[in-house]
PDB file of C-alpha atoms in Angstrom:
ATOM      1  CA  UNK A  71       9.205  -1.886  83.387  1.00  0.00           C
ATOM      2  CA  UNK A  72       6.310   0.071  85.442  1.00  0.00           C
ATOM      3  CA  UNK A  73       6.811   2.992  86.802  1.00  0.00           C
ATOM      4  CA  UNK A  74       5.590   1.781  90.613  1.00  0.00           C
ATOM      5  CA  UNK A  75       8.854  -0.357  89.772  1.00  0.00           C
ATOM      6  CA  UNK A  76      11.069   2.324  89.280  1.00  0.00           C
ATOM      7  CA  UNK A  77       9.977   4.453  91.860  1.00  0.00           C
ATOM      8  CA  UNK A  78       9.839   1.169  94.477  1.00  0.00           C
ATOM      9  CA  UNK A  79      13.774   0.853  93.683  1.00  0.00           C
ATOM     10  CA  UNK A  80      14.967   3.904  94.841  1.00  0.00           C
ATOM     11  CA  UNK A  81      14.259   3.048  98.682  1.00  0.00           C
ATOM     12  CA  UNK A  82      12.813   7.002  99.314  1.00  0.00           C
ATOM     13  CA  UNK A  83       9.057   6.069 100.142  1.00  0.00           C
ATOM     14  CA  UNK A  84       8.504   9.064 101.534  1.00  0.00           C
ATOM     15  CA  UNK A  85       9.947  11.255  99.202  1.00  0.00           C
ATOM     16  CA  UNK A  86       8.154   9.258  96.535  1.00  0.00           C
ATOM     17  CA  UNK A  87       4.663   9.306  98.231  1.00  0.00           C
ATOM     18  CA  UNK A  88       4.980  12.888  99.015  1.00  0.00           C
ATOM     19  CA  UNK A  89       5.803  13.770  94.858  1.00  0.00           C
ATOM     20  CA  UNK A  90       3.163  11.385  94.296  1.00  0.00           C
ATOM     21  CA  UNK A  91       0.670  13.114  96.183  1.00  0.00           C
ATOM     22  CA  UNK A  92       1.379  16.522  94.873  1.00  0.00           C
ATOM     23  CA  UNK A  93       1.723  15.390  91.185  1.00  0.00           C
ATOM     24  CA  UNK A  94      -1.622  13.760  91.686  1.00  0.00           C
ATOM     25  CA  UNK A  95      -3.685  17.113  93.107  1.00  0.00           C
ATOM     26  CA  UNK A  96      -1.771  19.540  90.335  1.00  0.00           C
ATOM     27  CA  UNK A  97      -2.580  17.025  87.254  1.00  0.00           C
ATOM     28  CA  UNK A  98      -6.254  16.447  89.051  1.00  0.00           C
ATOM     29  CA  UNK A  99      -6.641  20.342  89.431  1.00  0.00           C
ATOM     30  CA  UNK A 100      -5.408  21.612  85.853  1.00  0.00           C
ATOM     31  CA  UNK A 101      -7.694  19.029  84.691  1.00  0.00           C
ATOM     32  CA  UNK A 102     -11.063  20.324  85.969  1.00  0.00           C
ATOM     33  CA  UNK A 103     -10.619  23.366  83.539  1.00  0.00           C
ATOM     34  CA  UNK A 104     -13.269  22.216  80.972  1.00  0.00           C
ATOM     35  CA  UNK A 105     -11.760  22.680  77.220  1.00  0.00           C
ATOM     36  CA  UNK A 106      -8.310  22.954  78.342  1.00  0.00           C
ATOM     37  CA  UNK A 107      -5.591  21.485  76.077  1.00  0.00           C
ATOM     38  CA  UNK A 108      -3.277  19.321  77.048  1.00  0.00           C
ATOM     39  CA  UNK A 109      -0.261  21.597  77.016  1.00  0.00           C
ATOM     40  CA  UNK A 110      -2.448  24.047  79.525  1.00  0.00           C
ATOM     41  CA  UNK A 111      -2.425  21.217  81.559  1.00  0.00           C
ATOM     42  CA  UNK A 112       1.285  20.722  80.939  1.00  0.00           C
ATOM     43  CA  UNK A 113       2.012  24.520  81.536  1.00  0.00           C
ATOM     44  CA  UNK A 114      -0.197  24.423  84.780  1.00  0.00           C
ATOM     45  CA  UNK A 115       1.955  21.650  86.327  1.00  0.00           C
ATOM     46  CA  UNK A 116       5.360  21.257  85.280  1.00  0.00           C
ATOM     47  CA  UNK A 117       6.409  24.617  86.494  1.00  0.00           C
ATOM     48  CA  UNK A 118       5.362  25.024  89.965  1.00  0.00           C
ATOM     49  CA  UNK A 119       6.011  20.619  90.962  1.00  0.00           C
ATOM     50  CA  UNK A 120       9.634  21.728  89.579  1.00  0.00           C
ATOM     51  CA  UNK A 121       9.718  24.898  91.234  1.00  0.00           C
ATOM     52  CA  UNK A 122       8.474  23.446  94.722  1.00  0.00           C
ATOM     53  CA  UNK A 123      11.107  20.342  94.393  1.00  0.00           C
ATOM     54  CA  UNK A 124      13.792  22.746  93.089  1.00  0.00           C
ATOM     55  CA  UNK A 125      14.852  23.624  96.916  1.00  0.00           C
ATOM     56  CA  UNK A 126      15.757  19.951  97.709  1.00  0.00           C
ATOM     57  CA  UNK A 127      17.737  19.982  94.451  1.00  0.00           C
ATOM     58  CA  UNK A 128      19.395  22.511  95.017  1.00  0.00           C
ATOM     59  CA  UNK A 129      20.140  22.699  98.909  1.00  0.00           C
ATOM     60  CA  UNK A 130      23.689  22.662 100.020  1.00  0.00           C
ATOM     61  CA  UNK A 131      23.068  20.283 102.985  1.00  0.00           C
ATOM     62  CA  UNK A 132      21.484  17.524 101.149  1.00  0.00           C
ATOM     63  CA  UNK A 133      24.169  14.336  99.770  1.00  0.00           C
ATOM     64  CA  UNK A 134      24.381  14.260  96.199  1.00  0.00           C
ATOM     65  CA  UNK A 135      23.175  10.399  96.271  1.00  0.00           C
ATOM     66  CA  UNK A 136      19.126  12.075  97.928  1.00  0.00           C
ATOM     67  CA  UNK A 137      19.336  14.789  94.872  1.00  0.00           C
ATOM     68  CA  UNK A 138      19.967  12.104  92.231  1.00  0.00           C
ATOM     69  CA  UNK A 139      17.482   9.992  93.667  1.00  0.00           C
ATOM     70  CA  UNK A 140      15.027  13.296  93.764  1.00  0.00           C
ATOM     71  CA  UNK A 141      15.914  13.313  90.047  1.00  0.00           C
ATOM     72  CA  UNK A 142      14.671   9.993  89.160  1.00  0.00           C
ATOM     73  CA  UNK A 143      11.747   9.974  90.956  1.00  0.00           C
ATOM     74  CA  UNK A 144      10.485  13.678  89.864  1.00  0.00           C
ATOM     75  CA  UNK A 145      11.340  12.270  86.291  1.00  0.00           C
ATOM     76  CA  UNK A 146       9.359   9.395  86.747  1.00  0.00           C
ATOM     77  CA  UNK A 147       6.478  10.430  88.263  1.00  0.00           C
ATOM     78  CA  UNK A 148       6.064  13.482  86.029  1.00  0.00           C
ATOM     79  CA  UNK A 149       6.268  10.388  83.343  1.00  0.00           C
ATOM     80  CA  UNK A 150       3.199   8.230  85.271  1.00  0.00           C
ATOM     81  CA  UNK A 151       1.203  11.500  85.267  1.00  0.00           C
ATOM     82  CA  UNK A 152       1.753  11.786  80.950  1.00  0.00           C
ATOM     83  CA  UNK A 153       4.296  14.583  81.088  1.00  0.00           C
ATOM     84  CA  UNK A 154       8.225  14.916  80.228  1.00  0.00           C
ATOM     85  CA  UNK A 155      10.159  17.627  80.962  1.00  0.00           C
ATOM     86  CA  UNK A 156      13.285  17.721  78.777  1.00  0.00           C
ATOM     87  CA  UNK A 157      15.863  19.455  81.766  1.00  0.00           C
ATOM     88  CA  UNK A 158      14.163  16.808  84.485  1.00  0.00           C
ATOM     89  CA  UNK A 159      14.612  14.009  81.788  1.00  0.00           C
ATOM     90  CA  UNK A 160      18.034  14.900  81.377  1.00  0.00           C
ATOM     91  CA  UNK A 161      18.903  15.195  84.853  1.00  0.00           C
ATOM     92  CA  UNK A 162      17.387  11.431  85.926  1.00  0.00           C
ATOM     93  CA  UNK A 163      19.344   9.734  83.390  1.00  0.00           C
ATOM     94  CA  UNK A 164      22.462  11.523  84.409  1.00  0.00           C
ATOM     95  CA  UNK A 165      21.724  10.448  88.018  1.00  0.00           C
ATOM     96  CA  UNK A 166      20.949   7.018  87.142  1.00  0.00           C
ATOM     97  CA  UNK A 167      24.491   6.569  86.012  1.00  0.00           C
ATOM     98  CA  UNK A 168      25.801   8.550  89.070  1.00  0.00           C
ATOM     99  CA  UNK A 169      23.872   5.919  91.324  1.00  0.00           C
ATOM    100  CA  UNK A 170      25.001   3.563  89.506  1.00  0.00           C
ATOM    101  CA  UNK A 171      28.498   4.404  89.929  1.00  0.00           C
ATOM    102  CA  UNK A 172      28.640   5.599  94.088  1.00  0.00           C
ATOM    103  CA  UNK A 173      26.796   1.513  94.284  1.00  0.00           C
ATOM    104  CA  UNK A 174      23.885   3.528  95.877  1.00  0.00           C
ATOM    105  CA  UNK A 175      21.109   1.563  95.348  1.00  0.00           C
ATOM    106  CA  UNK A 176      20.262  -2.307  94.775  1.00  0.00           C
ATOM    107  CA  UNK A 177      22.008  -4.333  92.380  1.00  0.00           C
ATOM    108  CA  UNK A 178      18.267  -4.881  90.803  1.00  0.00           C
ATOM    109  CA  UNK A 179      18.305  -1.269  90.185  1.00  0.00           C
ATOM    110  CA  UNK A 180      21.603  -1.383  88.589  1.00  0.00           C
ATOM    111  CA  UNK A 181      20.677  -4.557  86.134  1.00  0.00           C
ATOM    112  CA  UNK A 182      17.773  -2.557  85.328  1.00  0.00           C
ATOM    113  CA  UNK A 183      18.864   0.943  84.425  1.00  0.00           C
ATOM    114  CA  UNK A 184      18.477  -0.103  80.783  1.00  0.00           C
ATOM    115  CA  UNK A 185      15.148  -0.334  81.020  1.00  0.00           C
ATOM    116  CA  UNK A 186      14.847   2.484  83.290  1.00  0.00           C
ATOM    117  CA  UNK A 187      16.292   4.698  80.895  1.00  0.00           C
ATOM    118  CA  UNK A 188      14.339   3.349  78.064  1.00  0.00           C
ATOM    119  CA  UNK A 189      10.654   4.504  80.144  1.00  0.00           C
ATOM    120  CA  UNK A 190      12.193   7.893  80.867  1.00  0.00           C
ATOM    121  CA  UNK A 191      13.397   8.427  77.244  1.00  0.00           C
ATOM    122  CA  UNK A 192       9.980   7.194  75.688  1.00  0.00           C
ATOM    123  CA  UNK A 193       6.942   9.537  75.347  1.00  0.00           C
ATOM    124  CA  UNK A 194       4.664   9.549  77.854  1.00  0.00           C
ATOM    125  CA  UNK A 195       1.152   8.006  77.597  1.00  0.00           C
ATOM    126  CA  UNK A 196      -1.417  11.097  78.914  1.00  0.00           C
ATOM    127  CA  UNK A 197      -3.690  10.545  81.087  1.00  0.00           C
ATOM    128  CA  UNK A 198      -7.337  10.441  79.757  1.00  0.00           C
ATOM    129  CA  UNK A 199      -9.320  10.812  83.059  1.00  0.00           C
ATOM    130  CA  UNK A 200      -8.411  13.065  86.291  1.00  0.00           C
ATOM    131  CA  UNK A 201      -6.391  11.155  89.110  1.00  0.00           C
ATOM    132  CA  UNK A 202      -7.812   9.839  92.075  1.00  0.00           C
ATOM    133  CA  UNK A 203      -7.058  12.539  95.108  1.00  0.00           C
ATOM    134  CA  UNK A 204      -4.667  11.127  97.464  1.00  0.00           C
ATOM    135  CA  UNK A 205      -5.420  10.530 101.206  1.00  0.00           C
ATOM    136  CA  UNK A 206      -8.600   9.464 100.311  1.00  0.00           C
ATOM    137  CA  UNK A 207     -10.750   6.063 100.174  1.00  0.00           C
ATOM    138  CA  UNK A 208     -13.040   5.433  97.691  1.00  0.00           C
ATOM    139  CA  UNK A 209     -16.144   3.852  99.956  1.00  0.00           C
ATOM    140  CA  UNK A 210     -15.137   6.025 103.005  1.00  0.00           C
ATOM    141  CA  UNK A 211     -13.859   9.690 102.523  1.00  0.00           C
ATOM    142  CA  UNK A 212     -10.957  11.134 103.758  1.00  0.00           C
ATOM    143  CA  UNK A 213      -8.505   9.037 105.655  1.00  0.00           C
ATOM    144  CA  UNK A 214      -7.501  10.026 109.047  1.00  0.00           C
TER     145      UNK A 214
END
């Protein structure tokens, strides 16, 4: 299982592209730091991404089924990106089962939550070179 598969499952493509994004231009900006460590890096990004997502998470308006999706995804891409935070780790596997259980998403999603569970739990591979900045193209600049 891929992350991109994980995340595709969850039907929240805008949620997902907009973690996505941000994950992509803290991980990309910690790592321009020349002789920084990896748990600098770590420290530079897992704080403020859960800190900015924490207000979805924890807004009274918002159904339980669009936090526990939050959960997986913010788990998952803070896996893609090489990290793991313990709490957010905790959290998505919790609200796998929940989504599981309220039939929220696919039946694919639900055959696959072993496998799901088995990414989240594994240690993630770090990333060796800077990500690509989102909203851009490679031959062309920014898109518009």
């Amino acid at each position: 299982m891929k992350h991109q598969q994980i995340l595709d499952k969850l039907a929240a493509r805008g949620l997902v592209r907009a973690m996505d994004e941000e994950l992509a231009r803290w991980v990309k900006h910690q790592m321009l730091y020349p002789g920084r460590s990896r748990a600098e890096v770590e420290r530079g990004v897992i704080p403020p991404v859960l800190l900015r997502w924490r207000c979805l998470l924890d807004a009274e308006d918002i159904g339980a089924a669009t936090k526990n999706v939050t959960r997986v995804a913010l788990a998952t891409l803070l896996h893609k990106y090489g990290f793991q935070d313990p709490g957010t780790t905790a959290g998505a596997l919790a609200a796998v089962d929940e989504l599981n259980r309220q039939v929220v998403l696919s039946d694919a999603f639900e055959r696959q939550s072993p496998e799901i569970k088995k990414l989240l739990e594994s240690a993630p591979v770090p990333l060796t070179r800077r990500p690509r900045a989102p909203g851009r193209c490679r031959s062309c600049g920014p898109v518009t």
